[in-house]
Short mmCIF file of N, CA and C in Angstrom, two decimals:
data_model
loop_
_atom_site.label_atom_id
_atom_site.label_comp_id
_atom_site.label_asym_id
_atom_site.label_seq_id
_atom_site.Cartn_x
_atom_site.Cartn_y
_atom_site.Cartn_z
N PRO A 738 0.79 -1.15 -0.13
CA PRO A 738 0.03 0.06 0.00
C PRO A 738 0.76 1.38 0.19
N VAL A 739 0.58 2.24 -0.60
CA VAL A 739 1.20 3.40 -0.39
C VAL A 739 0.07 4.22 0.50
N LEU A 740 0.98 4.93 1.66
CA LEU A 740 0.88 5.11 2.72
C LEU A 740 1.61 6.53 3.28
N GLY A 741 0.43 7.42 3.93
CA GLY A 741 1.05 8.82 4.37
C GLY A 741 0.53 9.52 5.55
N GLY A 742 0.68 9.57 6.77
CA GLY A 742 0.12 9.66 7.54
C GLY A 742 0.15 11.16 8.35
N ASN A 743 1.32 11.88 7.78
CA ASN A 743 1.16 13.15 8.21
C ASN A 743 1.15 14.19 7.21
N PHE A 744 -0.01 14.30 6.85
CA PHE A 744 -0.42 15.11 6.09
C PHE A 744 -1.56 15.94 6.68
N ASP A 745 -1.78 17.26 6.78
CA ASP A 745 -2.53 18.52 6.97
C ASP A 745 -3.54 18.75 5.42
N LEU A 746 -4.61 17.78 5.38
CA LEU A 746 -5.44 17.88 4.38
C LEU A 746 -6.73 19.20 4.31
N SER A 747 -6.64 20.01 5.65
CA SER A 747 -7.33 20.88 6.06
C SER A 747 -7.71 21.88 4.65
N ALA A 748 -6.87 22.35 4.14
CA ALA A 748 -7.42 23.30 2.75
C ALA A 748 -7.40 22.33 1.36
N TYR A 749 -7.35 21.10 1.59
CA TYR A 749 -7.82 20.42 0.18
C TYR A 749 -9.04 19.74 0.46
N ASN A 750 -9.71 20.47 -0.66
CA ASN A 750 -11.26 20.17 -0.86
C ASN A 750 -11.66 18.34 -1.53
N ARG A 751 -10.76 17.80 -1.61
CA ARG A 751 -10.58 16.58 -1.82
C ARG A 751 -10.19 15.53 -1.09
N ARG A 752 -10.02 15.91 0.45
CA ARG A 752 -9.73 15.29 1.51
C ARG A 752 -9.63 13.78 1.50
N GLU A 753 -11.40 13.56 1.42
CA GLU A 753 -11.90 12.17 1.46
C GLU A 753 -11.54 11.48 0.43
N ASP A 754 -11.10 11.82 -0.95
CA ASP A 754 -10.59 10.87 -1.32
C ASP A 754 -9.16 10.82 -1.35
N PHE A 755 -8.59 11.71 -1.01
CA PHE A 755 -6.86 12.21 -0.63
C PHE A 755 -7.07 10.52 0.71
N ARG A 756 -8.01 10.51 1.42
CA ARG A 756 -7.20 9.86 2.81
C ARG A 756 -8.05 7.84 2.33
N ARG A 757 -8.98 7.78 1.26
CA ARG A 757 -8.88 6.53 0.71
C ARG A 757 -8.24 6.23 0.13
N THR A 758 -7.45 6.86 -0.66
CA THR A 758 -6.37 6.90 -1.69
C THR A 758 -5.04 6.34 -0.85
N ILE A 759 -4.63 7.22 -0.03
CA ILE A 759 -3.43 7.45 1.03
C ILE A 759 -3.38 7.14 2.46
N PRO A 760 -4.00 6.59 2.78
CA PRO A 760 -4.21 6.61 4.02
C PRO A 760 -3.23 6.37 5.41
N ALA A 761 -3.07 6.27 6.17
CA ALA A 761 -2.07 6.45 7.12
C ALA A 761 -1.45 5.37 7.58
N THR A 762 -2.15 4.55 7.78
CA THR A 762 -1.74 3.45 8.32
C THR A 762 -2.61 1.94 7.35
N ALA A 763 -2.10 0.82 7.95
CA ALA A 763 -2.42 -0.34 7.24
C ALA A 763 -2.20 -1.60 8.10
N ILE A 764 -3.08 -2.74 8.17
CA ILE A 764 -2.46 -3.88 8.82
C ILE A 764 -2.56 -4.84 7.60
N LEU A 765 -1.27 -5.54 7.68
CA LEU A 765 -1.13 -6.85 6.83
C LEU A 765 -1.53 -8.09 7.49
N GLU A 766 -1.90 -9.32 7.50
CA GLU A 766 -1.80 -10.65 8.00
C GLU A 766 -0.95 -11.41 7.33
N ARG A 767 0.28 -11.95 7.85
CA ARG A 767 1.01 -12.62 7.08
C ARG A 767 1.62 -14.36 7.89
N GLN A 768 1.63 -15.33 7.93
CA GLN A 768 1.50 -16.28 8.77
C GLN A 768 1.11 -16.10 10.20
N GLY A 769 -0.24 -15.94 10.08
CA GLY A 769 -0.95 -15.54 11.24
C GLY A 769 -0.31 -14.60 12.14
N LEU A 770 0.23 -13.68 11.44
CA LEU A 770 0.69 -12.39 12.13
C LEU A 770 0.24 -11.05 11.92
N ARG A 771 -0.31 -10.51 12.91
CA ARG A 771 -0.97 -8.80 12.29
C ARG A 771 0.41 -8.09 12.49
N ILE A 772 0.68 -7.08 11.14
CA ILE A 772 1.75 -6.61 11.02
C ILE A 772 0.87 -5.02 11.02
N GLY A 773 1.07 -4.34 11.72
CA GLY A 773 0.61 -2.51 11.49
C GLY A 773 2.29 -1.87 10.62
N LEU A 774 1.29 -0.92 9.83
CA LEU A 774 2.73 -0.04 8.91
C LEU A 774 1.51 1.39 9.14
N ILE A 775 3.11 2.21 9.36
CA ILE A 775 2.20 3.51 9.59
C ILE A 775 3.49 4.21 8.51
N GLY A 776 3.08 5.31 7.64
CA GLY A 776 3.66 5.70 6.39
C GLY A 776 3.45 7.24 6.56
N VAL A 777 4.87 7.77 6.77
CA VAL A 777 5.18 9.14 7.11
C VAL A 777 6.36 9.50 5.91
N THR A 778 6.04 10.75 4.87
CA THR A 778 6.61 11.45 4.69
C THR A 778 7.40 12.55 5.20
N THR A 779 8.19 13.52 4.26
CA THR A 779 9.47 14.36 4.90
C THR A 779 8.18 15.53 5.09
N SER A 780 8.19 16.26 5.84
CA SER A 780 7.90 17.78 5.94
C SER A 780 9.36 18.90 5.88
N ASP A 781 10.37 17.94 4.99
CA ASP A 781 10.88 18.92 4.71
C ASP A 781 10.19 20.69 3.92
N ASN A 782 10.39 22.00 4.01
CA ASN A 782 9.77 22.88 3.15
C ASN A 782 9.83 23.07 2.38
N SER A 783 11.16 22.14 1.81
CA SER A 783 11.47 22.65 0.05
C SER A 783 10.92 21.64 -0.62
N PHE A 784 9.97 20.99 -0.26
CA PHE A 784 9.20 19.94 -1.05
C PHE A 784 7.90 20.67 -1.06
N LYS A 785 7.64 21.74 -0.28
CA LYS A 785 5.89 21.90 -0.10
C LYS A 785 5.53 22.21 -1.32
N THR A 786 6.35 22.61 -2.43
CA THR A 786 5.30 23.44 -3.63
C THR A 786 4.87 21.98 -4.45
N PHE A 787 5.52 20.79 -4.20
CA PHE A 787 4.85 20.03 -4.83
C PHE A 787 3.46 19.28 -4.14
N LEU A 788 3.32 19.64 -2.73
CA LEU A 788 2.12 19.12 -2.11
C LEU A 788 0.65 20.08 -2.56
N GLU A 789 0.89 21.41 -2.13
CA GLU A 789 0.08 22.25 -2.12
C GLU A 789 -1.06 21.86 -2.94
N PRO A 790 -2.14 22.21 -2.37
CA PRO A 790 -2.69 22.69 -0.84
C PRO A 790 -2.40 22.21 0.16
N VAL A 791 -1.57 20.86 0.20
CA VAL A 791 -2.03 19.78 1.27
C VAL A 791 -0.52 19.86 1.68
N LYS A 792 -0.31 20.11 3.36
CA LYS A 792 1.08 20.18 4.00
C LYS A 792 1.25 19.31 4.22
N ALA A 793 2.98 19.00 4.44
CA ALA A 793 3.40 17.82 5.55
C ALA A 793 3.23 18.20 6.64
N THR A 794 3.01 17.05 7.70
CA THR A 794 3.42 17.86 9.23
C THR A 794 4.42 17.03 10.02
N ASP A 795 4.68 16.89 11.25
CA ASP A 795 5.39 16.83 11.77
C ASP A 795 5.78 15.06 11.86
N PRO A 796 6.59 14.22 11.30
CA PRO A 796 6.13 13.05 11.05
C PRO A 796 6.43 12.46 12.20
N THR A 797 7.44 12.91 13.50
CA THR A 797 7.74 12.07 14.68
C THR A 797 6.59 12.28 15.71
N LEU A 798 5.34 13.39 15.29
CA LEU A 798 4.47 13.62 15.98
C LEU A 798 3.30 12.74 15.66
N GLU A 799 3.25 12.59 14.07
CA GLU A 799 2.23 11.66 13.64
C GLU A 799 2.70 10.40 14.41
N VAL A 800 3.61 9.38 13.90
CA VAL A 800 3.69 8.47 14.17
C VAL A 800 3.64 7.93 15.51
N ILE A 801 3.96 9.04 16.67
CA ILE A 801 3.45 8.77 17.77
C ILE A 801 1.93 8.78 18.02
N LYS A 802 0.89 9.39 17.07
CA LYS A 802 0.08 9.26 17.36
C LYS A 802 -0.78 7.92 16.94
N GLN A 803 -0.23 7.79 15.48
CA GLN A 803 -0.50 6.13 14.91
C GLN A 803 -0.39 5.44 15.86
N ALA A 804 0.95 5.32 16.17
CA ALA A 804 1.47 3.95 17.49
C ALA A 804 0.68 3.76 18.09
N ALA A 805 -0.01 4.63 19.19
CA ALA A 805 -0.71 4.06 20.23
C ALA A 805 -2.01 3.84 19.75
N VAL A 806 -2.55 3.77 18.65
CA VAL A 806 -4.11 3.21 18.19
C VAL A 806 -3.21 2.31 17.47
N LEU A 807 -2.42 1.98 16.66
CA LEU A 807 -2.34 0.69 16.16
C LEU A 807 -1.63 -0.50 17.06
N ARG A 808 -1.11 -0.10 17.84
CA ARG A 808 -0.20 -0.86 18.65
C ARG A 808 -0.61 -2.20 19.54
N PRO A 809 -2.16 -1.46 19.94
CA PRO A 809 -3.08 -2.33 20.47
C PRO A 809 -3.83 -3.63 19.28
N GLN A 810 -3.34 -3.36 18.90
CA GLN A 810 -4.49 -4.42 17.08
C GLN A 810 -3.07 -5.11 16.63
N VAL A 811 -1.84 -4.76 16.87
CA VAL A 811 -0.77 -5.98 15.72
C VAL A 811 0.39 -6.66 16.79
N ASP A 812 0.85 -7.44 16.20
CA ASP A 812 2.09 -8.16 17.16
C ASP A 812 3.12 -7.76 16.35
N VAL A 813 3.49 -6.91 15.39
CA VAL A 813 4.86 -6.19 14.83
C VAL A 813 4.32 -4.95 14.42
N LEU A 814 4.52 -3.58 14.37
CA LEU A 814 4.69 -2.51 14.15
C LEU A 814 5.87 -1.88 13.51
N LEU A 815 5.59 -1.47 11.84
CA LEU A 815 6.82 -1.44 11.77
C LEU A 815 6.21 0.25 11.03
N VAL A 816 7.33 0.90 10.88
CA VAL A 816 7.40 2.89 10.13
C VAL A 816 8.03 2.74 9.17
N ILE A 817 6.64 3.17 8.00
CA ILE A 817 7.27 3.41 6.54
C ILE A 817 7.71 4.63 6.22
N SER A 818 8.66 5.14 6.50
CA SER A 818 9.15 6.42 6.58
C SER A 818 10.18 7.40 4.99
N HIS A 819 9.60 8.31 4.42
CA HIS A 819 10.74 9.22 3.92
C HIS A 819 10.95 9.89 3.94
N ASN A 820 11.56 10.21 5.05
CA ASN A 820 12.30 11.38 5.76
C ASN A 820 13.62 11.18 5.58
N ASP A 821 14.44 12.31 6.02
CA ASP A 821 15.98 11.93 5.99
C ASP A 821 16.31 10.80 7.26
N PHE A 822 17.76 10.51 7.13
CA PHE A 822 18.15 9.38 8.03
C PHE A 822 18.17 9.88 9.72
N PRO A 823 18.67 11.22 9.92
CA PRO A 823 18.28 11.75 10.93
C PRO A 823 17.64 11.89 11.86
N THR A 824 15.87 12.01 10.89
CA THR A 824 14.70 12.21 11.54
C THR A 824 14.18 10.49 11.74
N ASN A 825 14.79 9.80 11.12
CA ASN A 825 14.29 8.76 10.84
C ASN A 825 14.86 7.80 12.35
N LEU A 826 16.21 7.97 12.85
CA LEU A 826 16.63 7.66 14.06
C LEU A 826 15.52 8.29 15.23
N ILE A 827 15.49 9.75 15.24
CA ILE A 827 14.55 10.31 16.27
C ILE A 827 13.39 9.22 16.07
N ILE A 828 12.63 9.31 15.24
CA ILE A 828 11.32 8.44 15.22
C ILE A 828 11.85 6.90 15.87
N ALA A 829 12.82 6.34 15.69
CA ALA A 829 12.99 5.12 16.31
C ALA A 829 13.08 5.19 17.76
N GLN A 830 13.63 6.08 18.34
CA GLN A 830 14.41 6.80 19.63
C GLN A 830 13.02 7.02 20.75
N ALA A 831 12.07 7.79 19.51
CA ALA A 831 11.03 8.63 20.46
C ALA A 831 9.61 7.82 20.72
N VAL A 832 9.34 7.00 19.44
CA VAL A 832 8.27 5.97 19.43
C VAL A 832 7.92 4.97 20.15
N PRO A 833 7.61 5.06 21.24
CA PRO A 833 7.29 3.43 22.35
C PRO A 833 6.58 2.76 21.34
N GLY A 834 6.71 1.59 21.33
CA GLY A 834 6.37 0.40 20.61
C GLY A 834 6.03 -0.09 19.10
N ILE A 835 7.00 0.88 18.45
CA ILE A 835 7.46 0.52 17.12
C ILE A 835 8.89 -0.90 17.17
N ASN A 836 9.16 -1.55 16.14
CA ASN A 836 9.93 -2.59 16.05
C ASN A 836 10.81 -2.07 14.59
N ALA A 837 10.46 -1.37 13.86
CA ALA A 837 11.77 -1.28 12.86
C ALA A 837 11.04 0.09 12.61
N VAL A 838 12.22 0.91 11.72
CA VAL A 838 11.90 1.99 10.23
C VAL A 838 12.51 1.50 9.50
N ILE A 839 12.02 1.53 8.14
CA ILE A 839 12.31 1.10 6.96
C ILE A 839 12.21 2.80 6.44
N SER A 840 13.49 3.34 6.11
CA SER A 840 13.86 4.43 5.89
C SER A 840 14.08 4.79 4.23
N GLY A 841 13.88 6.34 4.04
CA GLY A 841 13.89 6.68 2.33
C GLY A 841 14.62 7.62 2.27
N HIS A 842 14.84 8.64 1.66
CA HIS A 842 14.63 9.96 1.23
C HIS A 842 16.62 10.03 1.06
N SER A 843 17.18 9.38 2.28
CA SER A 843 18.50 10.24 2.10
C SER A 843 19.18 9.67 1.43
N HIS A 844 19.13 8.29 0.60
CA HIS A 844 19.36 7.72 -0.17
C HIS A 844 21.04 6.81 0.42
N LEU A 845 20.56 6.50 1.47
CA LEU A 845 21.97 5.75 2.41
C LEU A 845 21.86 4.43 1.86
N LYS A 846 23.01 3.77 2.26
CA LYS A 846 22.85 2.46 2.01
C LYS A 846 23.50 1.95 2.77
N THR A 847 22.47 0.83 3.86
CA THR A 847 22.97 0.55 4.93
C THR A 847 23.02 -0.72 4.82
N GLY A 848 24.49 -1.59 4.65
CA GLY A 848 24.40 -2.74 4.59
C GLY A 848 23.71 -3.55 5.93
N ARG A 849 23.75 -3.07 7.47
CA ARG A 849 23.46 -3.62 8.00
C ARG A 849 22.49 -2.14 8.83
N ALA A 850 21.83 -2.82 9.70
CA ALA A 850 20.81 -1.54 10.42
C ALA A 850 21.69 -1.38 11.34
N VAL A 851 20.86 -0.04 11.49
CA VAL A 851 21.14 1.00 12.54
C VAL A 851 20.63 0.70 13.88
N LEU A 852 21.09 0.21 15.00
CA LEU A 852 20.20 -0.08 15.97
C LEU A 852 19.88 0.90 16.92
N VAL A 853 18.99 1.63 17.22
CA VAL A 853 18.71 2.40 18.23
C VAL A 853 17.53 1.74 19.31
N GLN A 854 18.38 2.43 20.72
CA GLN A 854 17.86 2.61 21.90
C GLN A 854 16.31 2.75 21.54
N GLY A 855 15.28 2.35 21.85
CA GLY A 855 14.03 3.49 21.67
C GLY A 855 13.21 3.03 23.19
N LEU A 856 12.28 3.72 23.46
CA LEU A 856 12.01 3.32 24.54
C LEU A 856 10.78 2.42 24.70
N THR A 857 10.67 1.27 23.78
CA THR A 857 10.51 0.16 24.40
C THR A 857 11.20 -1.03 24.21
N GLY A 858 12.23 -0.56 23.81
CA GLY A 858 13.47 -1.70 23.23
C GLY A 858 14.25 -1.27 21.95
N GLN A 859 14.73 -1.92 21.43
CA GLN A 859 15.81 -1.92 20.16
C GLN A 859 15.13 -2.00 19.15
N VAL A 860 15.33 -0.72 18.30
CA VAL A 860 14.62 -0.27 16.89
C VAL A 860 15.45 -0.32 16.00
N PRO A 861 15.59 -1.17 15.05
CA PRO A 861 16.29 -1.16 13.69
C PRO A 861 15.78 -0.19 12.88
N VAL A 862 16.76 0.52 12.35
CA VAL A 862 16.50 1.48 11.17
C VAL A 862 17.20 1.00 9.93
N VAL A 863 16.43 1.04 8.91
CA VAL A 863 17.40 0.38 7.67
C VAL A 863 17.04 1.12 6.41
N GLU A 864 17.65 1.61 5.31
CA GLU A 864 17.73 1.47 4.58
C GLU A 864 18.49 1.67 3.18
N ALA A 865 17.93 1.49 1.99
CA ALA A 865 18.56 0.79 0.58
C ALA A 865 18.94 1.51 -0.31
N GLY A 866 19.46 2.20 0.14
CA GLY A 866 20.20 3.43 -1.25
C GLY A 866 19.53 3.75 -2.07
N GLU A 867 19.92 3.86 -2.79
CA GLU A 867 19.37 4.88 -4.06
C GLU A 867 18.57 4.09 -5.86
N TRP A 868 17.33 4.91 -6.10
CA TRP A 868 16.94 4.78 -7.15
C TRP A 868 16.76 2.97 -7.64
N GLY A 869 16.57 2.40 -6.78
CA GLY A 869 16.28 1.16 -6.71
C GLY A 869 17.74 0.13 -7.07
N GLN A 870 18.63 0.82 -6.92
CA GLN A 870 19.92 -0.30 -7.09
C GLN A 870 19.93 -1.29 -6.40
N PHE A 871 19.53 -1.27 -4.83
CA PHE A 871 19.26 -2.20 -4.10
C PHE A 871 18.01 -2.78 -3.23
N LEU A 872 17.72 -3.95 -3.54
CA LEU A 872 16.70 -4.69 -2.65
C LEU A 872 17.07 -5.14 -0.98
N GLY A 873 16.29 -4.04 -0.20
CA GLY A 873 16.70 -4.32 0.96
C GLY A 873 15.93 -5.67 1.86
N GLU A 874 16.39 -6.25 2.90
CA GLU A 874 15.89 -7.30 3.10
C GLU A 874 16.69 -7.56 4.46
N PHE A 875 15.12 -7.17 5.37
CA PHE A 875 15.59 -7.57 7.27
C PHE A 875 14.91 -8.35 7.64
N THR A 876 15.25 -9.34 9.32
CA THR A 876 14.47 -9.76 9.96
C THR A 876 14.00 -9.91 10.91
N LEU A 877 12.72 -9.81 10.96
CA LEU A 877 12.45 -9.64 12.71
C LEU A 877 11.77 -11.17 12.86
N ASN A 878 11.96 -11.46 14.43
CA ASN A 878 11.64 -12.62 14.68
C ASN A 878 10.23 -12.55 15.52
N PHE A 879 9.46 -13.06 15.82
CA PHE A 879 8.27 -12.91 16.50
C PHE A 879 8.52 -14.14 17.54
N ASN A 880 8.09 -13.92 18.73
CA ASN A 880 7.95 -15.19 19.92
C ASN A 880 6.87 -15.13 20.19
N ARG A 881 6.39 -16.17 19.45
CA ARG A 881 4.83 -16.22 19.81
C ARG A 881 3.92 -16.48 21.41
N VAL A 882 5.11 -17.18 22.17
CA VAL A 882 4.66 -17.22 23.58
C VAL A 882 4.62 -15.82 24.44
N THR A 883 6.01 -15.26 24.10
CA THR A 883 6.10 -14.09 24.86
C THR A 883 5.63 -12.56 24.31
N HIS A 884 5.59 -13.01 22.75
CA HIS A 884 5.09 -11.68 21.77
C HIS A 884 6.01 -10.93 21.62
N GLN A 885 7.66 -11.10 21.94
CA GLN A 885 8.85 -10.38 22.03
C GLN A 885 8.79 -10.03 20.37
N VAL A 886 9.78 -8.88 20.15
CA VAL A 886 10.03 -8.68 18.35
C VAL A 886 11.38 -8.73 18.56
N THR A 887 12.04 -9.33 18.03
CA THR A 887 13.75 -8.87 18.07
C THR A 887 13.81 -8.91 16.97
N TYR A 888 15.25 -7.90 16.65
CA TYR A 888 16.05 -7.75 15.00
C TYR A 888 16.82 -9.00 15.17
N GLY A 889 16.54 -9.89 13.73
CA GLY A 889 17.12 -10.92 13.21
C GLY A 889 18.47 -10.73 12.27
N GLY A 890 18.78 -9.16 11.79
CA GLY A 890 19.66 -9.15 10.75
C GLY A 890 19.03 -8.90 9.24
N SER A 891 19.79 -8.41 8.83
CA SER A 891 19.39 -7.49 7.42
C SER A 891 20.74 -7.51 6.30
N GLN A 892 20.32 -7.06 4.93
CA GLN A 892 21.17 -7.42 3.91
C GLN A 892 20.79 -6.61 2.65
N LEU A 893 21.50 -6.10 1.63
CA LEU A 893 21.30 -6.01 0.43
C LEU A 893 21.46 -6.96 -0.77
N HIS A 894 20.39 -6.83 -1.22
CA HIS A 894 20.82 -7.20 -2.82
C HIS A 894 20.80 -6.74 -3.66
N ALA A 895 22.09 -6.59 -4.73
CA ALA A 895 22.11 -5.93 -6.07
C ALA A 895 20.52 -5.91 -7.10
N VAL A 896 20.36 -4.99 -7.24
CA VAL A 896 18.94 -4.91 -8.32
C VAL A 896 20.03 -5.13 -9.85
N SER A 897 19.59 -6.42 -10.12
CA SER A 897 20.35 -6.39 -11.74
C SER A 897 19.46 -7.43 -12.27
N PRO A 898 19.23 -7.31 -13.84
CA PRO A 898 18.64 -8.18 -14.71
C PRO A 898 18.21 -9.70 -14.40
N ASP A 899 19.97 -9.94 -13.70
CA ASP A 899 19.32 -11.55 -13.69
C ASP A 899 19.42 -11.58 -12.10
N LEU A 900 18.50 -10.59 -11.48
CA LEU A 900 17.87 -10.80 -9.86
C LEU A 900 16.52 -11.95 -10.51
N GLU A 901 16.25 -12.76 -9.88
CA GLU A 901 15.13 -13.68 -9.87
C GLU A 901 14.26 -13.20 -9.06
N GLU A 902 12.95 -13.54 -9.47
CA GLU A 902 11.33 -12.59 -8.81
C GLU A 902 11.07 -14.02 -7.80
N ASP A 903 11.09 -13.26 -6.40
CA ASP A 903 10.45 -14.07 -5.65
C ASP A 903 9.56 -14.66 -5.63
N PRO A 904 9.28 -15.85 -5.63
CA PRO A 904 7.97 -16.58 -6.42
C PRO A 904 6.68 -16.23 -4.83
N GLN A 905 7.49 -16.14 -3.55
CA GLN A 905 6.31 -15.78 -2.36
C GLN A 905 5.72 -14.68 -2.68
N ILE A 906 6.42 -13.32 -2.82
CA ILE A 906 6.62 -12.09 -3.39
C ILE A 906 5.41 -12.00 -4.55
N ALA A 907 5.76 -12.85 -5.74
CA ALA A 907 4.57 -12.89 -6.52
C ALA A 907 3.61 -13.07 -6.31
N LEU A 908 3.20 -13.60 -5.16
CA LEU A 908 1.92 -14.20 -5.01
C LEU A 908 1.10 -12.96 -4.65
N ASP A 909 1.62 -12.17 -3.19
CA ASP A 909 1.09 -11.23 -3.12
C ASP A 909 1.08 -10.37 -3.92
#
């Protein structure tokens, strides 16, 4: 899904259509787990003309708000963030209950996740470079008894014409 929670739509006359098309959150069910996704974009003013009359608001405050609603409903909570890497590190540190931040915008190639001590545990932050040159893969482990989520590792795969399609992903 395309997600975007940190939008002020008050000056936009088609806000219902916008929210229907670009919701703030989503819940996916995979292998018996409920996975919550929160999407936010950059609030950098240099991009404001692309969005007018919509305004991007503070992403950290939006993730705090959405996480409070979503966390009780899901087993795993991920933030999909098109913000600069330092902002995503702040989100990982400041938002209780999130399990990972999938980062974009800075075009950093993080071969390994940056592990941040969050309010409720360790939060990996990953970013897969730029322009689709790499496909990032990271693993979170879920303990079905304790409901604990732990970081299991990450890697980047170079995208090239000989990269085979994953049959499981193709089914989704």
